[in-house]
Amino acid sequence: MGLAVAQLCVDSHDPSSLARWWADVLGWRVVEEDDDEVDLEPPPGVSASPWLFLRVPDAKRVKNRLHVDVRPPDGSDQATELERLLALGAVRVDIGQGPDATWHVLADPEGNEFCLLRSTPSELAALLAAEAGGSAEAPAP
């Protein structure tokens, strides 16, 4: 049996600000906070590990070695979520993904890269079901 992920830790210059930004992005809630650490928790029924934002003295300098991929929720779409993320303060980042990429590479207010994928959870489930059944009429991921 493999290990269980307890939480995702995010180094941050300003943990409170960055954690609150991600809480707005994800629809999660801050559950505990002090000057050096902020815990984010997903809402009930969402299967995800909590995130812990930790204060570090240095700023981010290079491309992340680990990043988050997010999907539009059911009932939304990539264009709507891209507009929302940009309005919240995300910025577009070019890491060499090329013009034909079906995802958008963005950075949070502290420069941490993340990707906004195209398909919603339901669209992805339909694609996987179609692939398992051999159908050629599945939506793209």
PDB file of C-alpha atoms in Angstrom:
ATOM      1  CA  MET A   1       0.000   0.000   0.000  1.00  0.00           C
ATOM      2  CA  GLY A   2       1.303   3.478  -0.858  1.00  0.00           C
ATOM      3  CA  LEU A   3       1.521   6.502   1.368  1.00  0.00           C
ATOM      4  CA  ALA A   4      -1.392   8.916   1.761  1.00  0.00           C
ATOM      5  CA  VAL A   5      -0.804  12.586   1.002  1.00  0.00           C
ATOM      6  CA  ALA A   6      -1.455  14.468   4.256  1.00  0.00           C
ATOM      7  CA  GLN A   7      -1.274  17.984   2.816  1.00  0.00           C
ATOM      8  CA  LEU A   8       0.348  20.085   0.131  1.00  0.00           C
ATOM      9  CA  CYS A   9       2.789  22.635   1.579  1.00  0.00           C
ATOM     10  CA  VAL A  10       3.311  25.929  -0.226  1.00  0.00           C
ATOM     11  CA  ASP A  11       6.274  28.145   0.658  1.00  0.00           C
ATOM     12  CA  SER A  12       5.176  31.752   0.706  1.00  0.00           C
ATOM     13  CA  HIS A  13       6.489  35.214   1.444  1.00  0.00           C
ATOM     14  CA  ASP A  14       3.018  36.223   2.747  1.00  0.00           C
ATOM     15  CA  PRO A  15       1.101  33.067   3.727  1.00  0.00           C
ATOM     16  CA  SER A  16      -2.071  34.870   4.791  1.00  0.00           C
ATOM     17  CA  SER A  17      -2.471  36.776   1.545  1.00  0.00           C
ATOM     18  CA  LEU A  18      -1.567  33.862  -0.708  1.00  0.00           C
ATOM     19  CA  ALA A  19      -3.736  31.368   1.202  1.00  0.00           C
ATOM     20  CA  ARG A  20      -6.731  33.705   0.989  1.00  0.00           C
ATOM     21  CA  TRP A  21      -6.129  34.149  -2.743  1.00  0.00           C
ATOM     22  CA  TRP A  22      -6.141  30.382  -3.256  1.00  0.00           C
ATOM     23  CA  ALA A  23      -9.203  30.045  -1.001  1.00  0.00           C
ATOM     24  CA  ASP A  24     -11.041  32.403  -3.387  1.00  0.00           C
ATOM     25  CA  VAL A  25      -9.771  30.490  -6.429  1.00  0.00           C
ATOM     26  CA  LEU A  26     -10.687  27.045  -5.109  1.00  0.00           C
ATOM     27  CA  GLY A  27     -13.759  27.857  -3.029  1.00  0.00           C
ATOM     28  CA  TRP A  28     -11.983  26.483   0.056  1.00  0.00           C
ATOM     29  CA  ARG A  29     -11.836  27.917   3.561  1.00  0.00           C
ATOM     30  CA  VAL A  30      -9.098  29.021   5.917  1.00  0.00           C
ATOM     31  CA  VAL A  31      -9.319  26.753   8.973  1.00  0.00           C
ATOM     32  CA  GLU A  32      -6.324  27.880  10.998  1.00  0.00           C
ATOM     33  CA  GLU A  33      -3.985  30.837  10.757  1.00  0.00           C
ATOM     34  CA  ASP A  34      -1.075  32.427  12.567  1.00  0.00           C
ATOM     35  CA  ASP A  35       1.745  34.724  11.403  1.00  0.00           C
ATOM     36  CA  ASP A  36       3.766  31.912   9.827  1.00  0.00           C
ATOM     37  CA  GLU A  37       1.231  29.283   8.727  1.00  0.00           C
ATOM     38  CA  VAL A  38      -2.216  29.183   7.175  1.00  0.00           C
ATOM     39  CA  ASP A  39      -4.250  25.997   6.656  1.00  0.00           C
ATOM     40  CA  LEU A  40      -6.745  25.716   3.778  1.00  0.00           C
ATOM     41  CA  GLU A  41      -9.308  22.961   3.708  1.00  0.00           C
ATOM     42  CA  PRO A  42     -11.587  21.810   0.891  1.00  0.00           C
ATOM     43  CA  PRO A  43     -15.335  21.932   1.444  1.00  0.00           C
ATOM     44  CA  PRO A  44     -17.105  18.800   2.693  1.00  0.00           C
ATOM     45  CA  GLY A  45     -17.477  16.188  -0.009  1.00  0.00           C
ATOM     46  CA  VAL A  46     -14.414  17.335  -1.978  1.00  0.00           C
ATOM     47  CA  SER A  47     -11.728  14.672  -2.036  1.00  0.00           C
ATOM     48  CA  ALA A  48      -8.494  16.660  -1.791  1.00  0.00           C
ATOM     49  CA  SER A  49      -5.654  17.047   0.649  1.00  0.00           C
ATOM     50  CA  PRO A  50      -5.542  20.291   2.632  1.00  0.00           C
ATOM     51  CA  TRP A  51      -2.951  22.928   1.759  1.00  0.00           C
ATOM     52  CA  LEU A  52      -0.568  24.508   4.264  1.00  0.00           C
ATOM     53  CA  PHE A  53       0.978  27.885   3.410  1.00  0.00           C
ATOM     54  CA  LEU A  54       4.287  28.415   5.207  1.00  0.00           C
ATOM     55  CA  ARG A  55       6.228  31.658   5.616  1.00  0.00           C
ATOM     56  CA  VAL A  56       9.709  31.597   4.064  1.00  0.00           C
ATOM     57  CA  PRO A  57      12.133  34.537   3.922  1.00  0.00           C
ATOM     58  CA  ASP A  58      13.102  34.272   0.265  1.00  0.00           C
ATOM     59  CA  ALA A  59      11.050  35.029  -2.844  1.00  0.00           C
ATOM     60  CA  LYS A  60      10.389  32.469  -5.568  1.00  0.00           C
ATOM     61  CA  ARG A  61      13.192  32.603  -8.156  1.00  0.00           C
ATOM     62  CA  VAL A  62      12.781  29.775 -10.670  1.00  0.00           C
ATOM     63  CA  LYS A  63      10.033  27.742 -12.322  1.00  0.00           C
ATOM     64  CA  ASN A  64       8.164  25.431  -9.933  1.00  0.00           C
ATOM     65  CA  ARG A  65       9.227  21.794  -9.911  1.00  0.00           C
ATOM     66  CA  LEU A  66       5.695  20.876  -8.793  1.00  0.00           C
ATOM     67  CA  HIS A  67       2.542  22.682  -9.868  1.00  0.00           C
ATOM     68  CA  VAL A  68      -1.224  22.432  -9.532  1.00  0.00           C
ATOM     69  CA  ASP A  69      -3.609  21.676 -12.416  1.00  0.00           C
ATOM     70  CA  VAL A  70      -7.153  22.970 -11.939  1.00  0.00           C
ATOM     71  CA  ARG A  71     -10.318  22.256 -13.945  1.00  0.00           C
ATOM     72  CA  PRO A  72     -13.380  24.405 -14.485  1.00  0.00           C
ATOM     73  CA  PRO A  73     -16.201  23.149 -12.268  1.00  0.00           C
ATOM     74  CA  ASP A  74     -19.236  21.528 -13.864  1.00  0.00           C
ATOM     75  CA  GLY A  75     -21.534  24.307 -15.033  1.00  0.00           C
ATOM     76  CA  SER A  76     -18.632  26.535 -16.045  1.00  0.00           C
ATOM     77  CA  ASP A  77     -16.006  26.453 -18.774  1.00  0.00           C
ATOM     78  CA  GLN A  78     -12.350  27.246 -19.318  1.00  0.00           C
ATOM     79  CA  ALA A  79     -12.938  30.733 -20.794  1.00  0.00           C
ATOM     80  CA  THR A  80     -15.141  31.783 -17.868  1.00  0.00           C
ATOM     81  CA  GLU A  81     -12.675  30.479 -15.300  1.00  0.00           C
ATOM     82  CA  LEU A  82      -9.722  32.076 -17.104  1.00  0.00           C
ATOM     83  CA  GLU A  83     -11.471  35.446 -16.957  1.00  0.00           C
ATOM     84  CA  ARG A  84     -12.245  34.929 -13.249  1.00  0.00           C
ATOM     85  CA  LEU A  85      -8.663  33.913 -12.415  1.00  0.00           C
ATOM     86  CA  LEU A  86      -7.205  36.891 -14.266  1.00  0.00           C
ATOM     87  CA  ALA A  87      -9.650  39.217 -12.463  1.00  0.00           C
ATOM     88  CA  LEU A  88      -8.479  37.734  -9.134  1.00  0.00           C
ATOM     89  CA  GLY A  89      -4.878  38.587 -10.018  1.00  0.00           C
ATOM     90  CA  ALA A  90      -3.477  35.540 -11.793  1.00  0.00           C
ATOM     91  CA  VAL A  91      -1.111  36.345 -14.663  1.00  0.00           C
ATOM     92  CA  ARG A  92      -0.386  34.435 -17.842  1.00  0.00           C
ATOM     93  CA  VAL A  93       2.987  32.687 -17.968  1.00  0.00           C
ATOM     94  CA  ASP A  94       4.884  31.354 -20.972  1.00  0.00           C
ATOM     95  CA  ILE A  95       6.898  28.293 -20.035  1.00  0.00           C
ATOM     96  CA  GLY A  96       7.158  27.079 -23.616  1.00  0.00           C
ATOM     97  CA  GLN A  97       3.723  25.449 -23.790  1.00  0.00           C
ATOM     98  CA  GLY A  98       3.229  26.605 -27.391  1.00  0.00           C
ATOM     99  CA  PRO A  99       0.234  28.149 -29.135  1.00  0.00           C
ATOM    100  CA  ASP A 100      -1.680  24.877 -29.581  1.00  0.00           C
ATOM    101  CA  ALA A 101      -1.850  24.007 -25.879  1.00  0.00           C
ATOM    102  CA  THR A 102      -5.376  23.232 -24.662  1.00  0.00           C
ATOM    103  CA  TRP A 103      -4.510  24.542 -21.183  1.00  0.00           C
ATOM    104  CA  HIS A 104      -3.515  27.958 -19.856  1.00  0.00           C
ATOM    105  CA  VAL A 105      -0.382  28.415 -17.752  1.00  0.00           C
ATOM    106  CA  LEU A 106      -0.890  31.050 -15.079  1.00  0.00           C
ATOM    107  CA  ALA A 107       0.892  32.257 -11.958  1.00  0.00           C
ATOM    108  CA  ASP A 108      -0.563  33.198  -8.586  1.00  0.00           C
ATOM    109  CA  PRO A 109       0.322  36.527  -6.906  1.00  0.00           C
ATOM    110  CA  GLU A 110       3.654  35.135  -5.664  1.00  0.00           C
ATOM    111  CA  GLY A 111       4.605  33.707  -9.065  1.00  0.00           C
ATOM    112  CA  ASN A 112       3.755  30.036  -8.493  1.00  0.00           C
ATOM    113  CA  GLU A 113       2.771  28.488 -11.811  1.00  0.00           C
ATOM    114  CA  PHE A 114      -0.423  26.493 -12.218  1.00  0.00           C
ATOM    115  CA  CYS A 115      -2.430  25.237 -15.186  1.00  0.00           C
ATOM    116  CA  LEU A 116      -6.086  25.754 -16.032  1.00  0.00           C
ATOM    117  CA  LEU A 117      -7.231  22.706 -17.975  1.00  0.00           C
ATOM    118  CA  ARG A 118     -10.002  22.693 -20.556  1.00  0.00           C
ATOM    119  CA  SER A 119     -12.495  20.016 -19.523  1.00  0.00           C
ATOM    120  CA  THR A 120     -14.820  19.985 -16.524  1.00  0.00           C
ATOM    121  CA  PRO A 121     -14.948  16.920 -14.253  1.00  0.00           C
ATOM    122  CA  SER A 122     -18.071  15.652 -16.062  1.00  0.00           C
ATOM    123  CA  GLU A 123     -16.479  16.156 -19.484  1.00  0.00           C
ATOM    124  CA  LEU A 124     -13.382  14.286 -18.348  1.00  0.00           C
ATOM    125  CA  ALA A 125     -15.511  11.434 -16.971  1.00  0.00           C
ATOM    126  CA  ALA A 126     -17.362  11.204 -20.303  1.00  0.00           C
ATOM    127  CA  LEU A 127     -14.057  11.151 -22.189  1.00  0.00           C
ATOM    128  CA  LEU A 128     -12.668   8.377 -20.003  1.00  0.00           C
ATOM    129  CA  ALA A 129     -15.893   6.367 -20.294  1.00  0.00           C
ATOM    130  CA  ALA A 130     -15.862   6.772 -24.075  1.00  0.00           C
ATOM    131  CA  GLU A 131     -12.229   5.685 -24.256  1.00  0.00           C
ATOM    132  CA  ALA A 132     -13.019   2.627 -22.138  1.00  0.00           C
ATOM    133  CA  GLY A 133     -15.960   1.797 -24.400  1.00  0.00           C
ATOM    134  CA  GLY A 134     -14.144   2.564 -27.649  1.00  0.00           C
ATOM    135  CA  SER A 135     -16.335   5.520 -28.674  1.00  0.00           C
ATOM    136  CA  ALA A 136     -14.784   8.108 -30.989  1.00  0.00           C
ATOM    137  CA  GLU A 137     -17.240  10.862 -29.996  1.00  0.00           C
ATOM    138  CA  ALA A 138     -15.788  11.962 -26.697  1.00  0.00           C
ATOM    139  CA  PRO A 139     -15.000  15.557 -25.744  1.00  0.00           C
ATOM    140  CA  ALA A 140     -11.336  16.585 -25.644  1.00  0.00           C
ATOM    141  CA  PRO A 141      -9.686  16.833 -22.190  1.00  0.00           C
TER     142      PRO A 141
END
